[in-house]
Amino acid sequence: MKKNQSYTMQKLISSVLILLIAFVFAGSTPPEEGMYPLSEISKLDLKKAGLKIDINQIYNPNGIGLIDALVNIGGCTGSFVSDEGLIITNHHCVFDYVSRASSVENNYLENGFLAEDKSKEIPAVGLTCKITESYEDVSDIILNAANEAKDVSERTKAIQKKSRELIEEAEKKNPEIKAEVSEMFIGKTYILFKYKIIKDVRLVYAPPRSIGEFGGEEDNWIWPRHTGDFSFIRAYVGKDGSPAEYSKENVPFTPKKFLKVNPNGVEENDFVFILGYPGRTFRHQPSQFIEYQEKFLLPYTAELYTWMMSEFEKLGSNDKALELKLSSRIKSLANTQKNYLGKSKGLRRLSLVDKKKNEELELKKFILADKNLSSKYSTLFDDIASVYNEIFELGKFQILYPQLMNNNMLMRIGNGLLDYSEEMQKPTSERKTQFNEKNLPAFESRMTMTFQDYNPVVEKLTLTRMLGDAVKYDEMSVLTYFAELKSNGVNIDNFVDELINKTVLRTKEDFDKYKTMSPTELENLNDPLISFLIELRNGYKPISKKNDERTGKLNILLAQYLDLKKEWQNKTFVPDANSTLRLTYGNIRGYSPVDATYYKPITTLSGVIEKSYLGGDYAVPKKLRELYDKKDFGRFKNKKLNDVPVSILYNTDTSGGNSGSPIMNANGEIIGVNFDRAFEATINDFAWSEDYSRSIGVDIRYVLWVTQKIGGADYLLKEMGVSLD
Ligand code: ASP
């Protein structure tokens, strides 16, 4: 071909491509960063983006909408898929409960679990379902109380106190609900949410781990993915329909709304939207916040968790029962560790801190160019910097101290005891919310679980490591007790042995016996663990007061920072995720995360088989292999692919907590269950971009195929209104 001929050909090809792309995207608006709260949903033009139902059918403040089918389960999301309280969520969201129900002889985690009928379902003790009932803007009330605080260190307490009053008032009016005040924009917007809490939740079906966690940690946070990360649970209430603790007499809950399952799934480019409870994002924070994460939080935590995981694996390698007991802890450590590695890599790749710093330079210029702004914000950036200078001076302290106090069962037990004893001295109205009469059963069940998880060998190992770090790092000396341990040359190994071997707190019965004592009585016991914790907690008090002061200052400064950004960019923002109900939308779409790659957005059963030859975490159940060999795909075969679709990729804005969220098509029918993000998208907690932000879900066709063909749970398909052929 001659040069100009080839040029014309290329031009022709690119024009055709442009036309093709224009055709594919016709009528669809590109998705935007945004986890939209309920108050914003009606303002969205979702029809233009591809939605085919009325927006009122998603959220109807005066009636019933799809949002009424949503539940928050233990920090994950789930949705009702039948009128008998059947909920679909992720396998990883119920992993802990399946593992607690398992034994070496009856290993439901490895082999999967199916309740043949409702009477065989296993209670997931401690797991509750939260359903959003209503919400109300209480910003004025909270901010008035905050502004009355006599100094900034009291501001945080004033906000907490007023929130607690509003919560109590709401719960008094309706004792069936649980109220929460959520901060939407720091120092600006506060919403009072009312939730129905379902306390009796039971396991219905969990696929074998080799499907539910196919690919293990190797594939976690990775695309292409082939994981069947789903499970079914069921919500129960008392006979009168109101929430009740577990009882055999309870009946399945009838939700206001359940989602219609569409067994035909989706195709590439289809419009999708997701409802769910994303945990936390930090997009409205200054550069220093991200810098602190990059320098301290991410590397230290990732290193500590890597070490813990490898030690736990060693401990479990010769002890099946311990391996099972530790499986859930290892999984959760690994999940955070890899997420943090992804974030660290993303921060470097995007130079996010520098970008934020440059943005702040532009903001400063914007202020200087305007007299009014100059007088209003003259010290804003210096004030933020001075708060962060103090935080940077504390270095790892702000990370290691909470790890030491919470990431060890022995410390959790001791702290639980002291918290209980201290809080019970106070009048109910002044107690931390978890110690309200109403929340005490949840506290008790958490403590029971902590004792179940307790293992002296494991606790010794982690406590020695963390206490060793506390003595090693100079910045930890801000708490004089650590400085003393260091200067007295205390042998940490023996010290920890003493705490473990000599404490009176060995069983939940011991805990119950001592918890009714007053703090002074507890102190007089001269128990090594209790005395050690009292020293730490007393030493921490002035540091905590300083923390409150900084939080109070930032509460004012970050509200101004956001106002300024709004004025500069002339736009409004969506609040950061805070575990409240949100909507996000986008399309089924592939991406090109690194040089010279393009990933398609749908994986298949053939891909599962392809990976299965690697063995290990990729090994599949024999039955899956046999079904594949027979090409027994039932009605779940996608004609175009000539295969069963397994996982899907889409450009929505999700975060941790969106695990288990229903992925819905343009008609509001469930076509998948969200369970992860791609490695590059872990950074979207700090900054979202269409380029790299991709979420991962399990395709409903794989869910149904596995449930029917591997689980043999035809009755569940029928219950969801899905015909078998
Ligand atoms: N798999 C994730 C989680 O553990 C979901 C996500 O963060 O996107 O929460």
mmCIF file of N, CA and C and ligand atoms in Angstrom, residues 75-76 90 92-93 220-221 225 229 335-336 339 654-660 674-678 681-682 684-685 694-696, ligand 1:
data_model
loop_
_atom_site.group_PDB
_atom_site.id
_atom_site.type_symbol
_atom_site.label_atom_id
_atom_site.label_comp_id
_atom_site.label_asym_id
_atom_site.label_seq_id
_atom_site.Cartn_x
_atom_site.Cartn_y
_atom_site.Cartn_z
ATOM 1 N N GLY A 75 -21.407 -3.828 58.161
ATOM 2 C CA GLY A 75 -20.437 -3.021 57.412
ATOM 3 C C GLY A 75 -20.444 -3.317 55.926
ATOM 4 N N CYS A 76 -21.105 -4.373 55.491
ATOM 5 C CA CYS A 76 -21.288 -4.658 54.066
ATOM 6 C C CYS A 76 -22.703 -4.238 53.661
ATOM 7 N N ASN A 90 -22.240 -10.713 49.762
ATOM 8 C CA ASN A 90 -21.000 -11.388 49.348
ATOM 9 C C ASN A 90 -20.655 -12.549 50.259
ATOM 10 N N HIS A 92 -17.620 -13.007 51.152
ATOM 11 C CA HIS A 92 -16.653 -12.474 52.120
ATOM 12 C C HIS A 92 -17.331 -11.696 53.261
ATOM 13 N N CYS A 93 -18.594 -11.303 53.050
ATOM 14 C CA CYS A 93 -19.299 -10.584 54.120
ATOM 15 C C CYS A 93 -19.823 -11.537 55.192
ATOM 16 N N ASN A 220 -7.358 -11.161 44.880
ATOM 17 C CA ASN A 220 -8.095 -10.108 45.568
ATOM 18 C C ASN A 220 -7.645 -8.739 45.033
ATOM 19 N N TRP A 221 -8.582 -7.817 44.833
ATOM 20 C CA TRP A 221 -8.334 -6.469 44.289
ATOM 21 C C TRP A 221 -7.762 -6.529 42.870
ATOM 22 N N ARG A 225 -11.050 -11.217 36.979
ATOM 23 C CA ARG A 225 -11.437 -11.930 38.183
ATOM 24 C C ARG A 225 -12.439 -13.031 37.857
ATOM 25 N N ASP A 229 -18.168 -14.558 44.511
ATOM 26 C CA ASP A 229 -18.224 -13.980 45.854
ATOM 27 C C ASP A 229 -19.668 -13.595 46.218
ATOM 28 N N ASN A 335 -6.858 -8.361 53.253
ATOM 29 C CA ASN A 335 -7.674 -7.447 52.458
ATOM 30 C C ASN A 335 -7.190 -6.003 52.638
ATOM 31 N N THR A 336 -6.939 -5.627 53.882
ATOM 32 C CA THR A 336 -6.474 -4.261 54.142
ATOM 33 C C THR A 336 -5.045 -4.076 53.624
ATOM 34 N N ASN A 339 -5.009 -3.652 49.921
ATOM 35 C CA ASN A 339 -5.628 -2.371 49.598
ATOM 36 C C ASN A 339 -4.627 -1.240 49.845
ATOM 37 N N THR A 654 -17.361 3.219 43.828
ATOM 38 C CA THR A 654 -17.669 2.406 45.011
ATOM 39 C C THR A 654 -16.482 2.395 45.971
ATOM 40 N N SER A 655 -16.753 1.918 47.172
ATOM 41 C CA SER A 655 -15.682 1.811 48.161
ATOM 42 C C SER A 655 -15.964 0.614 49.057
ATOM 43 N N GLY A 656 -15.074 0.387 50.052
ATOM 44 C CA GLY A 656 -15.327 -0.667 51.027
ATOM 45 C C GLY A 656 -16.677 -0.381 51.665
ATOM 46 N N GLY A 657 -17.467 -1.424 51.881
ATOM 47 C CA GLY A 657 -18.827 -1.205 52.399
ATOM 48 C C GLY A 657 -19.835 -1.408 51.285
ATOM 49 N N ASN A 658 -19.380 -1.165 50.032
ATOM 50 C CA ASN A 658 -20.216 -1.481 48.884
ATOM 51 C C ASN A 658 -20.169 -2.979 48.589
ATOM 52 N N SER A 659 -19.347 -3.687 49.346
ATOM 53 C CA SER A 659 -19.311 -5.133 49.191
ATOM 54 C C SER A 659 -20.712 -5.671 49.413
ATOM 55 N N GLY A 660 -21.197 -6.453 48.448
ATOM 56 C CA GLY A 660 -22.531 -7.045 48.578
ATOM 57 C C GLY A 660 -23.629 -6.189 47.974
ATOM 58 N N ASN A 674 -21.875 -6.553 43.653
ATOM 59 C CA ASN A 674 -20.564 -5.906 43.734
ATOM 60 C C ASN A 674 -19.716 -6.540 44.841
ATOM 61 N N PHE A 675 -18.418 -6.769 44.583
ATOM 62 C CA PHE A 675 -17.609 -7.282 45.693
ATOM 63 C C PHE A 675 -16.207 -6.709 45.799
ATOM 64 N N ASP A 676 -15.759 -5.929 44.820
ATOM 65 C CA ASP A 676 -14.370 -5.491 44.901
ATOM 66 C C ASP A 676 -14.117 -4.323 43.962
ATOM 67 N N ARG A 677 -12.869 -3.869 43.998
ATOM 68 C CA ARG A 677 -12.412 -2.899 43.006
ATOM 69 C C ARG A 677 -11.114 -3.414 42.417
ATOM 70 N N ALA A 678 -10.749 -2.880 41.242
ATOM 71 C CA ALA A 678 -9.472 -3.258 40.644
ATOM 72 C C ALA A 678 -8.350 -2.608 41.460
ATOM 73 N N ALA A 681 -7.934 0.970 41.385
ATOM 74 C CA ALA A 681 -9.074 1.741 41.905
ATOM 75 C C ALA A 681 -9.050 1.868 43.425
ATOM 76 N N THR A 682 -8.101 1.197 44.094
ATOM 77 C CA THR A 682 -8.054 1.342 45.550
ATOM 78 C C THR A 682 -7.780 2.804 45.940
ATOM 79 N N ASN A 684 -9.167 5.257 44.696
ATOM 80 C CA ASN A 684 -10.331 6.141 44.547
ATOM 81 C C ASN A 684 -10.929 6.579 45.883
ATOM 82 N N ASP A 685 -10.446 6.012 46.987
ATOM 83 C CA ASP A 685 -10.869 6.545 48.283
ATOM 84 C C ASP A 685 -10.335 7.972 48.463
ATOM 85 N N ARG A 694 -12.429 1.244 38.591
ATOM 86 C CA ARG A 694 -13.299 0.165 38.125
ATOM 87 C C ARG A 694 -13.704 -0.696 39.311
ATOM 88 N N SER A 695 -14.988 -1.028 39.351
ATOM 89 C CA SER A 695 -15.495 -1.904 40.405
ATOM 90 C C SER A 695 -15.756 -3.281 39.806
ATOM 91 N N ILE A 696 -15.767 -4.282 40.690
ATOM 92 C CA ILE A 696 -15.893 -5.670 40.228
ATOM 93 C C ILE A 696 -17.084 -6.329 40.920
HETATM 94 N N1 ASP B 1 -13.668 -5.902 48.516
HETATM 95 C C1 ASP B 1 -13.812 -4.617 48.996
HETATM 96 C C2 ASP B 1 -13.883 -4.604 50.483
HETATM 97 O O1 ASP B 1 -13.270 -5.406 51.080
HETATM 98 C C3 ASP B 1 -14.857 -3.813 48.348
HETATM 99 C C4 ASP B 1 -14.241 -2.524 47.961
HETATM 100 O O2 ASP B 1 -13.530 -1.939 48.767
HETATM 101 O O3 ASP B 1 -14.459 -2.084 46.841
HETATM 102 O O4 ASP B 1 -14.519 -3.818 51.113
#
